C-alpha cells in the first residue's frame, strides 16, 4: 500500500513537472517563431529597393578588358567571355526595382498602348509581396529577370548569400509566373564602362548559376527624378545603333518615369525604332523557359514566409502601439486619481468626524513564523488604539505559539489549531474576536503605534466594509529589496488610490486590512477557494455592496523575499490566486451597483494591465530588439527613453505622495529591464498553469528575521 501511495505521488509530481516543461517549451517555441518571422522580415526589407548605379571612379582592376568596351548583354557562363547588343534601330527597354503596386501597372498600361514590350528586372522580395504583378508582367508578353532578392550589392556579399539571393528570387518568380528567369541585372550597375569590381563579381556569381547579365547603354537616371524632359533626352539613342535603356518601375515615386515613357515611346516610333524585351532585341530563344515544379513549390513557400513575416510585423507594430497607449493611459489615469485621492485625504478631518474610538480585534494567522512573530506582536500590542490581539497558530512546528505566550503581553492571546491553512486560521480568529471592527495582519508584518487607529477611521462611514492600509517593504536593502520597494510604492499603492477613487478595490492585502465583522459574516468569512484569499474576500465584499477604501496613513512594514526563488514563489502564488479570484467573481462584469463597478472597472483593469499586457510583453521586447537591429535604432532608443521618462516621473510622483526619499529610483531603469521581465514570466506561468487546470499548492515564503529592526 505504501509503495502504491509513493508511486502515485511520483506520478503526480512527474505530471506537474511535465506540464511546467510544456508551457515553457511552448513559450520558447512562440518566441522562436516570432524571432524567425522578424528575422525574415528584417532581412527582406533591410535593403528595400533602393535605386542607384555604380560609381564610374570605383575600383575596376578585376574587370576583364573586354567588358568596359563591350556590349551590354554579357554571357560569362562559357570559357570565353561573350557579349551582345540589340540590332540597329532596336531598343531593349528595361525596368528595375519592381514590381510596385502603384507604378508597375501604369508602366504596363503605357507599353500596351504603344504595342511595346520590355524586360522587368524584379526584386524578389517585391515579387513575394506582389506575385500578381509579376504574373501580369509575363502575361502581357514581357520578360522578367532577376535583380536579387533584397536589392543587395551582390558583388560584396559572401558566396552563400549570392547563391541564396539568386535562388530565392528565381523561385518566387517561378511561383508567381510559372516561368524561369534567364536574365540578371546587378543592383547599382549601369553601362559597361561603369562596371566596378563589385559589379563584375556579381556578374560572375550569376554566371556560375547560369544567368546572363544585362547592363545598359542609356541610363535615364530617372531614380533621381530629374524631370520628364531630362528622362526622355537621356533615354533617346543619339544614333541608329541598338540600345538597352534603363528605367525603374519601383523604389520610389515613378510618376516622372511613367510620363517620360509615353513621350519616349512616341519619339522612338517616329524615328522607326523597334522597342522590345532583351530576349527579342538580341535574338535569344526561350528567354523565359517553364519553371520546374520544385522551384514553384519552393517559391510559394518563400512567398508564404515573407507574407507571414509581414503580417507578424504588422501585428506586432499595432501591439506595440497599443501597449504604449495602454501604459500612457495608465500613467495619466493613476496620476489623476492619485491627485484626487490625495486632495480628499488632506481635507481635515478626513474620516474622523466623529473619530472611531471603539476597540478593535487584531487577528494574526501564524504558521512557523518564529523569525518575525515577536516583532510583529510587540508592534501591534504597542498600538495607541484600544485593541485585542488574537494570534492563531495554525499547527506551527517551530514553537511560534510558545514564543508568543512567553512574551506575556497584555491583550494578547494565542489560539492553537491543527494545520488547516491561512483562511481557516483567519476564520478561527474572526469567531474568537470580541469586537465589530477587525484588523487582519500577516505574521511577517509590523505596525507603527498609530497604524490601527488610522486604519479604522474610515469605518465612520457605515457603507465602508473594508479598508486597505499602506504596505511598506521593511528589508529594502540590496537591489532586489529596492526593486520591490519601488514596486510597492509605484505599483501597488498608486493602483489602490485609483481603485479607491473608482470604487472598485479588488484587494485588501493580507499584510494590513480592516474589516467589519458584520460584513465578513454576510459573505461567509474568508474563503479557501483560491490561493489569494485576501483578493477573493475583497471581491466578495465589493459584490455584496460594501465600499472598500484605501487609508494611506495606516502603514505596515512587511518582509519581502530576499532571493529570486522566494520572490518567484510568492508572486506565482499571488498571480495564480488573483486569476482564480477573477474567474470566481467574473459574473460581477454583468452585475449592477458596486458589483458592476468591481467587474467592469476593477476586473477590467486587472485583465488588461496584469494579464494581457504581461502576456504580450516578451513578444514586444523581441520586436524592440528587431527594431534595434533592422529599423532605426535611434528611433527605438528615443521611444524607450520616452517610456522610461514616463516611468521615472510617475515613480517620483508616487514617492512624493508616500513621503519616501527618491534615492532608490536610480535603479528604476534596471528594474524595467530585469525585474519587469521576471514579473512577466510569473504571469505567463500562472496563466499557463490556470489553463492547464493544475492545482497550485501553497508556497510559504522564507522568513529572515529582518522585522525586529523595523519594529
XYZ file of C-alpha atoms in Angstrom:
711
model
C 0.000 0.000 0.000
C 2.815 2.382 0.916
C 4.566 1.656 -2.362
C 1.360 2.432 -4.277
C 0.931 5.759 -2.477
C 4.539 6.717 -3.172
C 4.154 5.706 -6.816
C 1.014 7.832 -7.195
C 2.789 10.782 -5.656
C 5.719 10.281 -8.007
C 3.345 10.192 -10.967
C 1.628 13.395 -9.833
C 4.971 15.101 -9.342
C 6.136 13.963 -12.769
C 2.875 15.151 -14.325
C 3.243 18.584 -12.751
C 6.836 18.796 -13.932
C 5.800 17.761 -17.428
C 3.115 20.463 -17.550
C 5.668 23.009 -16.381
C 8.107 21.951 -19.075
C 5.363 22.054 -21.704
C 4.379 25.653 -21.072
C 7.979 26.873 -21.039
C 8.647 24.925 -24.228
C 5.503 26.447 -25.713
C 6.629 29.948 -24.750
C 10.092 29.327 -26.185
C 8.533 27.988 -29.387
C 6.277 31.040 -29.737
C 9.154 33.447 -29.155
C 11.344 31.483 -31.581
C 8.609 31.620 -34.226
C 8.277 35.361 -33.770
C 12.047 35.740 -33.887
C 12.232 33.802 -37.160
C 9.404 35.869 -38.653
C 11.120 39.077 -37.573
C 14.462 37.886 -38.934
C 12.854 37.111 -42.297
C 11.125 40.474 -42.379
C 14.275 42.276 -41.332
C 16.388 40.582 -43.993
C 13.792 41.084 -46.726
C 13.244 44.752 -46.004
C 16.662 45.801 -44.742
C 17.754 46.783 -48.256
C 14.358 47.736 -49.647
C 14.647 48.517 -53.337
C 16.972 51.442 -53.395
C 17.672 52.642 -56.908
C 21.131 53.645 -57.991
C 24.024 52.986 -60.318
C 27.667 52.134 -59.864
C 30.172 54.923 -59.448
C 32.398 55.347 -62.510
C 35.519 56.046 -60.487
C 35.174 52.916 -58.325
C 37.894 50.265 -58.481
C 37.696 48.158 -61.656
C 41.084 46.459 -61.794
C 39.480 42.975 -61.721
C 37.151 43.653 -64.652
C 38.204 41.900 -67.924
C 39.326 44.419 -70.561
C 36.630 43.326 -72.966
C 33.794 44.371 -70.653
C 34.136 48.191 -70.473
C 34.412 48.492 -74.244
C 31.986 45.641 -74.962
C 28.260 45.215 -75.336
C 25.649 45.446 -72.551
C 24.459 41.808 -72.636
C 27.145 39.606 -71.074
C 27.442 35.829 -71.124
C 30.140 34.779 -68.614
C 28.960 31.157 -68.464
C 31.338 29.731 -71.079
C 35.099 29.503 -71.319
C 35.293 32.714 -73.325
C 33.507 35.906 -72.397
C 30.792 36.802 -74.899
C 28.763 39.996 -75.204
C 25.851 41.066 -77.346
C 23.813 44.163 -78.173
C 20.467 44.881 -79.831
C 20.452 45.250 -83.576
C 20.344 48.631 -85.278
C 17.175 50.644 -84.712
C 16.223 48.218 -81.926
C 15.802 49.259 -78.321
C 15.639 46.826 -75.401
C 13.582 48.608 -72.754
C 14.311 47.551 -69.156
C 12.834 48.424 -65.762
C 14.443 47.814 -62.359
C 13.369 47.605 -58.708
C 9.745 46.472 -59.129
C 7.159 45.251 -59.165
C 5.451 48.155 -57.445
C 1.658 48.156 -56.896
C 1.412 51.844 -57.778
C 3.727 52.227 -60.773
C 4.146 48.833 -62.456
C 0.508 48.700 -63.653
C 0.884 52.221 -65.072
C 4.009 51.249 -66.987
C 2.337 48.092 -68.324
C -0.575 50.244 -69.489
C 1.724 52.611 -71.404
C 3.557 49.678 -73.005
C 0.266 48.128 -74.160
C -0.906 51.414 -75.621
C 2.260 51.597 -77.739
C 2.412 47.892 -78.578
C 5.821 47.607 -76.944
C 7.363 45.037 -74.604
C 10.157 45.245 -72.059
C 12.223 43.263 -69.577
C 11.465 43.838 -65.892
C 14.332 43.102 -63.516
C 12.366 42.298 -60.389
C 13.422 42.395 -56.743
C 12.499 39.039 -55.217
C 11.007 40.478 -52.029
C 8.707 42.706 -54.116
C 7.604 39.688 -56.157
C 6.887 37.800 -52.929
C 4.664 40.639 -51.742
C 3.002 41.216 -55.145
C 3.081 37.940 -57.120
C 0.041 39.066 -59.119
C 2.061 41.935 -60.599
C 4.833 39.566 -61.692
C 2.166 37.384 -63.307
C 0.754 40.426 -65.135
C 4.226 41.302 -66.435
C 4.686 37.910 -68.071
C 1.060 37.641 -69.207
C 1.458 40.949 -71.077
C 4.245 39.460 -73.232
C 7.100 40.981 -71.264
C 10.171 39.265 -69.853
C 11.077 39.097 -66.191
C 14.606 38.918 -64.836
C 16.434 38.804 -61.513
C 17.541 41.875 -59.562
C 18.435 39.945 -56.367
C 16.006 39.310 -53.532
C 16.759 42.364 -51.394
C 18.437 44.743 -53.880
C 21.742 43.620 -52.421
C 25.155 44.677 -53.703
C 25.815 41.102 -54.722
C 29.495 41.512 -55.510
C 30.324 42.494 -51.932
C 28.325 39.606 -50.430
C 29.720 36.180 -49.403
C 29.159 33.281 -51.781
C 26.371 31.681 -49.725
C 24.435 34.932 -49.762
C 24.976 35.401 -53.500
C 23.513 31.975 -54.226
C 20.659 32.442 -51.752
C 19.673 35.823 -53.219
C 19.554 34.471 -56.760
C 17.857 31.180 -55.875
C 15.178 32.845 -53.730
C 14.412 35.374 -56.459
C 14.222 32.679 -59.125
C 11.838 30.620 -57.023
C 9.381 33.381 -56.179
C 9.328 34.371 -59.866
C 8.678 30.728 -60.766
C 5.843 30.510 -58.239
C 4.270 33.767 -59.386
C 4.617 33.369 -63.147
C 5.273 29.688 -63.892
C 8.427 30.548 -65.850
C 12.107 30.591 -65.017
C 14.170 33.742 -65.452
C 17.304 33.819 -67.630
C 18.357 37.435 -67.308
C 20.085 39.074 -64.382
C 20.944 42.682 -63.686
C 23.275 43.540 -60.783
C 21.938 46.239 -58.472
C 23.813 49.553 -58.647
C 25.047 48.851 -62.200
C 24.647 50.888 -65.403
C 26.784 50.900 -68.584
C 29.663 48.517 -69.354
C 32.067 51.434 -68.987
C 30.945 51.896 -65.386
C 31.465 48.283 -64.293
C 33.291 48.094 -60.971
C 34.916 45.128 -59.281
C 31.757 44.542 -57.196
C 29.518 44.650 -60.261
C 31.785 42.255 -62.131
C 31.868 39.882 -59.137
C 28.057 39.902 -59.211
C 28.080 39.130 -62.958
C 30.475 36.224 -62.386
C 28.443 34.898 -59.438
C 25.275 34.963 -61.536
C 27.093 33.363 -64.448
C 28.163 30.494 -62.222
C 24.445 29.820 -61.676
C 23.728 30.022 -65.419
C 22.380 33.589 -65.705
C 23.143 36.119 -68.443
C 23.759 39.630 -67.186
C 22.241 42.714 -68.756
C 23.820 46.118 -68.295
C 22.716 49.201 -70.211
C 23.834 51.679 -72.821
C 21.455 54.526 -71.902
C 20.885 55.251 -68.212
C 17.943 57.634 -67.832
C 18.750 58.189 -64.136
C 15.028 58.509 -63.579
C 15.536 57.462 -59.968
C 16.911 60.962 -59.347
C 13.592 62.436 -60.645
C 15.346 64.959 -62.937
C 12.159 65.841 -64.818
C 10.260 64.295 -67.745
C 12.249 66.108 -70.444
C 15.575 65.065 -68.928
C 14.485 61.419 -68.745
C 13.314 61.452 -72.379
C 16.556 63.054 -73.503
C 18.692 60.542 -71.561
C 16.708 57.600 -72.973
C 16.834 58.709 -76.634
C 19.552 56.934 -78.691
C 21.867 59.549 -80.276
C 22.373 57.318 -83.328
C 20.581 54.473 -85.048
C 22.633 51.886 -83.133
C 20.784 49.432 -80.925
C 20.496 50.317 -77.239
C 19.480 48.978 -73.846
C 17.567 51.651 -71.912
C 17.492 51.612 -68.110
C 14.404 52.882 -66.277
C 12.688 51.988 -62.990
C 9.202 50.831 -62.037
C 9.854 50.656 -58.270
C 11.941 52.093 -55.485
C 10.124 55.410 -55.129
C 7.922 57.934 -56.897
C 7.922 56.958 -60.578
C 5.348 59.446 -61.884
C 8.027 61.138 -63.989
C 9.058 57.763 -65.398
C 5.506 56.956 -66.497
C 5.080 60.335 -68.209
C 8.518 60.157 -69.817
C 7.911 56.608 -71.067
C 4.883 57.719 -73.038
C 6.808 60.523 -74.717
C 9.901 58.355 -75.289
C 7.954 55.545 -76.964
C 6.233 58.062 -79.245
C 9.566 59.602 -80.210
C 11.184 56.200 -80.859
C 8.248 55.161 -83.019
C 8.630 58.323 -85.099
C 12.317 57.522 -85.603
C 11.475 53.974 -86.725
C 12.879 52.131 -83.699
C 11.569 48.779 -82.576
C 11.024 48.603 -78.809
C 11.164 45.107 -77.302
C 12.435 42.959 -74.471
C 16.087 41.982 -74.132
C 15.478 38.473 -75.451
C 13.787 39.712 -78.604
C 16.319 42.504 -79.069
C 19.339 40.177 -79.072
C 17.604 37.231 -80.739
C 17.665 34.875 -77.745
C 15.400 31.815 -77.871
C 13.227 30.719 -74.939
C 14.402 33.536 -72.716
C 11.799 32.571 -70.068
C 11.604 28.744 -70.014
C 8.926 26.956 -67.934
C 9.823 26.658 -64.252
C 10.324 23.314 -62.542
C 7.785 22.060 -60.027
C 10.378 22.295 -57.276
C 11.109 25.953 -57.992
C 7.386 26.706 -57.977
C 6.864 24.836 -54.692
C 9.874 26.460 -53.010
C 8.779 29.825 -54.379
C 5.315 29.573 -52.859
C 6.891 28.558 -49.543
C 9.116 31.632 -49.714
C 6.160 33.849 -50.573
C 4.215 32.393 -47.651
C 7.144 33.033 -45.303
C 7.526 36.641 -46.465
C 3.806 37.346 -46.216
C 3.606 35.724 -42.797
C 6.506 37.842 -41.592
C 4.748 40.943 -42.898
C 1.581 40.006 -41.008
C 3.577 39.297 -37.840
C 5.430 42.604 -38.018
C 2.241 44.487 -38.764
C 0.514 42.826 -35.824
C 3.436 43.465 -33.502
C 3.609 47.079 -34.602
C -0.020 47.570 -33.653
C 0.530 45.627 -30.446
C 3.472 47.851 -29.587
C 1.431 50.967 -30.295
C -1.476 49.619 -28.268
C 0.844 48.696 -25.390
C 2.304 52.193 -25.435
C -1.173 53.717 -25.398
C -2.215 51.467 -22.504
C 0.916 52.294 -20.489
C 0.494 56.011 -21.131
C -3.226 55.848 -20.350
C -2.472 54.057 -17.072
C 0.097 56.699 -16.161
C -2.394 59.513 -16.787
C -5.232 57.649 -15.084
C -3.415 56.677 -11.893
C -1.763 60.078 -11.611
C -5.072 61.909 -11.913
C -6.731 59.520 -9.466
C -3.828 59.841 -7.019
C -4.062 63.638 -7.108
C -7.774 63.463 -6.430
C -7.269 60.911 -3.666
C -4.520 62.986 -2.050
C -6.678 66.128 -2.081
C -9.509 64.240 -0.429
C -7.211 62.759 2.214
C -5.695 66.135 3.061
C -9.070 67.595 3.979
C -9.195 67.930 7.770
C -10.670 65.825 9.113
C -10.817 63.054 6.537
C -12.950 60.422 8.252
C -12.597 61.477 11.873
C -15.855 63.360 12.373
C -16.523 61.881 14.824
C -13.391 59.705 15.200
C -13.669 55.955 15.567
C -12.668 55.060 19.125
C -14.270 51.648 19.620
C -11.884 48.776 20.334
C -10.513 46.576 17.570
C -9.713 42.880 17.329
C -6.407 42.234 15.556
C -6.058 38.733 14.117
C -2.599 37.349 13.327
C -2.632 33.977 11.498
C 0.713 32.288 12.030
C 2.385 29.205 10.672
C 6.087 28.765 11.519
C 6.578 32.496 11.996
C 9.127 32.315 14.815
C 11.590 34.514 12.907
C 9.348 37.563 12.951
C 6.335 36.921 15.167
C 7.794 38.616 18.251
C 8.448 41.879 16.381
C 5.003 41.720 14.797
C 3.083 41.075 18.028
C 5.071 43.612 20.070
C 4.423 46.323 17.462
C 0.689 45.602 17.378
C 0.435 45.461 21.160
C 2.051 48.913 21.319
C -0.816 50.466 19.360
C -2.275 53.737 20.656
C -5.791 52.437 19.993
C -7.707 50.003 22.237
C -7.193 46.512 20.824
C -7.142 42.836 21.497
C -4.589 40.676 19.674
C -5.506 37.132 18.660
C -2.621 35.018 17.361
C -3.986 31.895 15.662
C -1.207 29.317 15.496
C -2.046 27.059 12.551
C -0.127 23.956 13.616
C 3.341 25.540 13.665
C 6.283 23.214 14.252
C 8.860 25.871 15.167
C 7.439 26.987 18.516
C 5.655 30.085 17.225
C 2.796 29.808 19.749
C 5.164 29.166 22.664
C 7.207 32.223 21.697
C 4.146 34.498 21.725
C 2.925 33.119 25.047
C 6.326 33.681 26.663
C 6.111 37.375 25.772
C 3.405 37.759 28.397
C 1.947 40.805 26.673
C -1.406 42.136 27.885
C -4.353 41.996 25.483
C -2.581 39.220 23.525
C -3.901 35.664 23.440
C -2.944 32.595 21.440
C -5.288 30.064 19.851
C -3.783 26.789 18.709
C -5.260 24.597 15.975
C -4.163 21.840 13.659
C -2.729 22.983 10.362
C -5.677 23.850 8.109
C -4.356 26.793 6.103
C -4.476 30.549 6.388
C -8.202 31.024 5.573
C -9.148 28.585 8.341
C -6.838 30.376 10.796
C -8.435 33.724 9.923
C -11.936 32.325 10.355
C -10.940 30.932 13.747
C -9.758 34.386 14.748
C -12.963 36.002 13.482
C -15.062 33.638 15.559
C -12.975 34.397 18.639
C -12.956 38.160 18.130
C -14.871 40.223 20.684
C -15.305 43.406 18.634
C -17.132 44.544 15.496
C -14.046 46.026 13.887
C -11.391 43.517 12.880
C -7.864 44.034 11.569
C -6.095 41.161 9.834
C -2.310 41.200 9.663
C 0.281 38.705 8.450
C 2.797 37.286 10.860
C 5.660 38.871 8.895
C 4.400 42.432 9.375
C 4.961 45.144 11.991
C 2.733 48.121 12.731
C 3.501 51.665 13.769
C 1.835 52.855 17.003
C -0.903 54.756 15.133
C -1.469 52.166 12.387
C -4.563 50.530 13.859
C -6.131 53.854 14.873
C -5.665 55.356 11.410
C -6.723 52.168 9.635
C -10.162 52.020 11.282
C -11.116 55.693 10.896
C -12.865 55.146 7.529
C -15.392 52.951 9.368
C -17.085 56.158 10.473
C -18.823 55.753 7.105
C -21.366 52.946 7.584
C -21.032 51.982 3.914
C -17.350 51.077 4.311
C -16.904 47.357 4.763
C -13.114 47.081 4.447
C -10.039 49.305 4.489
C -6.673 48.680 2.878
C -3.587 50.035 4.600
C -0.291 51.192 3.144
C 2.171 48.305 2.945
C 5.873 49.147 3.064
C 8.903 46.937 2.402
C 10.969 46.681 5.568
C 14.040 44.909 4.162
C 14.666 47.227 1.209
C 18.438 46.874 1.240
C 20.088 45.358 -1.820
C 18.945 45.602 -5.414
C 16.100 43.080 -5.115
C 14.713 44.725 -1.996
C 14.989 48.157 -3.604
C 13.093 46.976 -6.689
C 10.292 45.558 -4.533
C 10.181 48.806 -2.566
C 9.666 50.705 -5.818
C 7.012 48.227 -6.906
C 5.067 48.606 -3.654
C 5.122 52.409 -3.783
C 4.681 52.941 -7.534
C 2.607 49.912 -8.432
C 0.508 48.699 -5.540
C -0.137 51.951 -3.703
C -0.785 54.084 -6.776
C -3.206 51.457 -8.022
C -5.000 51.422 -4.660
C -5.540 55.160 -4.875
C -7.073 54.633 -8.310
C -9.246 51.757 -7.106
C -10.416 53.834 -4.146
C -11.457 56.759 -6.354
C -13.098 54.398 -8.882
C -14.800 52.422 -6.063
C -13.547 49.069 -7.360
C -10.853 47.953 -4.906
C -10.014 44.326 -5.802
C -7.556 43.567 -2.987
C -7.116 44.452 0.648
C -3.649 42.975 1.289
C -3.183 40.327 3.923
C -0.402 42.412 5.452
C -2.833 45.084 6.650
C -6.593 45.184 6.255
C -9.504 46.364 8.343
C -12.979 44.780 8.174
C -16.429 44.982 9.676
C -17.301 41.721 11.347
C -20.876 42.002 10.091
C -19.607 42.417 6.528
C -17.452 39.324 6.881
C -20.405 37.363 8.198
C -22.566 38.360 5.223
C -20.033 36.946 2.725
C -19.387 33.783 4.731
C -15.987 34.716 6.151
C -12.681 34.021 4.469
C -12.924 31.513 1.617
C -10.347 28.834 0.866
C -11.385 28.572 -2.798
C -8.321 30.454 -4.035
C -4.701 30.975 -3.081
C -5.299 34.736 -2.899
C -7.736 34.696 -0.005
C -7.318 38.439 0.531
C -8.303 39.243 -3.081
C -11.150 36.724 -3.009
C -12.507 38.224 0.223
C -12.249 41.806 -1.048
C -14.069 40.995 -4.279
C -16.790 39.222 -2.314
C -17.281 42.311 -0.141
C -17.475 44.579 -3.188
C -20.044 42.318 -4.819
C -22.045 42.385 -1.586
C -22.341 46.164 -1.911
C -19.723 47.273 0.611
C -17.378 50.115 -0.111
C -13.660 49.297 0.159
C -11.246 52.221 0.615
C -7.526 52.930 0.936
C -6.067 54.630 4.000
C -2.547 55.682 3.052
C -1.633 56.926 6.548
C -2.014 53.473 8.096
C 1.391 51.977 7.414
C 2.553 48.397 7.875
C 6.087 47.139 7.338
C 6.365 43.726 5.735
C 9.230 41.398 4.971
C 9.889 40.978 1.243
C 11.613 37.992 -0.390
C 15.391 38.281 -0.474
C 16.098 35.704 -3.190
C 14.819 35.321 -6.732
C 13.488 31.852 -5.931
C 11.490 33.119 -2.961
C 10.241 36.101 -4.958
C 9.155 33.829 -7.802
C 7.183 31.542 -5.482
C 5.483 34.455 -3.734
C 4.448 36.255 -6.924
C 3.467 32.993 -8.598
C 1.056 32.325 -5.728
C -0.241 35.888 -5.783
C -0.797 35.930 -9.539
C -2.326 32.478 -9.718
C -4.600 33.265 -6.796
C -5.663 36.542 -8.398
C -6.558 34.696 -11.603
C -8.614 32.266 -9.538
C -10.416 35.120 -7.807
C -11.052 36.934 -11.093
C -12.579 33.797 -12.556
C -14.622 33.125 -9.432
C -16.107 36.639 -9.469
C -16.359 37.001 -13.253
C -20.136 37.447 -13.117
C -19.572 40.841 -11.498
C -18.980 42.149 -15.030
C -22.687 41.895 -15.839
C -23.990 42.955 -12.430
C -25.060 46.418 -11.353
C -24.151 48.669 -8.448
C -20.929 48.080 -6.502
C -20.519 44.619 -8.037
C -20.648 46.091 -11.531
C -18.011 48.671 -10.644
C -15.743 45.882 -9.468
C -16.445 43.781 -12.551
C -16.187 46.406 -15.272
C -13.594 48.649 -13.691
C -11.526 46.562 -11.301
C -11.520 43.230 -13.144
C -11.124 45.015 -16.489
C -8.094 46.873 -15.168
C -6.546 43.691 -13.790
C -7.221 41.792 -17.010
C -5.604 44.399 -19.250
C -2.733 45.599 -17.050
C -1.852 42.495 -15.074
C -2.702 39.678 -17.513
C -2.878 40.674 -21.167
C -0.107 43.268 -21.172
C 2.399 40.962 -19.415
C 1.500 38.137 -21.820
C 2.348 40.431 -24.714
C 5.470 41.886 -23.160
C 8.054 39.223 -24.187
C 6.933 39.445 -27.820
C 7.096 43.243 -27.698
C 10.609 43.011 -26.255
C 11.638 40.716 -29.105
C 10.186 43.272 -31.515
C 12.198 46.025 -29.798
C 15.387 44.038 -30.394
C 14.301 43.635 -34.012
C 13.907 47.394 -34.232
C 17.415 47.947 -32.918
C 18.851 45.541 -35.493
C 16.770 46.229 -38.599
C 14.932 49.523 -38.126
C 16.120 52.928 -36.968
C 17.997 52.234 -33.695
C 17.885 55.886 -32.700
C 14.110 55.977 -33.036
C 13.769 52.835 -30.918
C 16.055 54.312 -28.252
C 14.095 57.555 -28.262
C 10.839 55.645 -27.763
C 12.394 53.637 -24.926
C 13.769 56.821 -23.351
C 10.324 58.431 -23.545
C 8.773 55.359 -21.939
C 11.403 55.440 -19.205
C 10.831 59.146 -18.623
C 7.128 58.489 -18.046
C 8.011 55.730 -15.571
C 10.512 57.927 -13.706
C 8.106 60.865 -13.448
C 5.306 58.615 -12.229
C 7.642 56.946 -9.728
C 8.877 60.283 -8.423
C 5.271 61.427 -8.010
C 4.334 58.229 -6.142
C 7.345 58.518 -3.836
C 6.448 62.136 -3.092
C 2.868 61.169 -2.237
C 4.085 58.462 0.141
C 6.707 60.722 1.712
C 9.519 58.455 0.541
C 13.032 59.515 -0.367
C 13.541 59.303 -4.154
C 17.024 57.832 -3.704
C 16.133 54.252 -4.744
C 14.789 55.483 -8.083
C 18.279 55.368 -9.607
C 17.687 51.631 -10.028
C 14.378 52.101 -11.868
C 15.807 51.738 -15.431
C 17.488 48.481 -14.466
C 14.278 47.331 -12.803
C 12.423 47.861 -16.087
C 14.954 45.702 -17.936
C 15.411 42.840 -15.437
C 12.758 42.791 -12.714
C 9.903 43.600 -15.087
C 10.779 40.584 -17.252
C 10.728 38.303 -14.213
C 7.266 39.517 -13.226
C 6.033 38.986 -16.791
C 7.294 35.411 -16.760
C 5.441 34.852 -13.486
C 2.205 35.967 -15.142
C 2.853 33.744 -18.149
C 3.460 30.693 -15.973
C 0.378 31.474 -13.893
C -1.836 31.744 -16.973
C -0.461 28.511 -18.420
C -0.987 26.787 -15.076
C -4.571 28.025 -14.892
C -5.338 26.983 -18.476
C -3.843 23.551 -17.842
C -6.140 23.117 -14.846
C -3.245 22.468 -12.465
C -3.984 22.956 -8.770
C -1.139 25.032 -7.391
C -0.146 24.237 -3.838
C 0.653 26.838 -1.198
C 4.167 28.304 -1.287
C 5.230 29.619 2.107
C 7.809 32.389 1.990
C 11.075 32.024 3.867
C 11.405 34.359 6.866
C 14.623 36.292 7.502
C 14.051 37.962 10.877
C 14.512 41.459 9.463
C 11.386 42.850 11.155
C 12.998 43.438 14.527
C 14.832 46.458 13.146
C 11.661 47.806 11.569
C 9.771 47.374 14.846
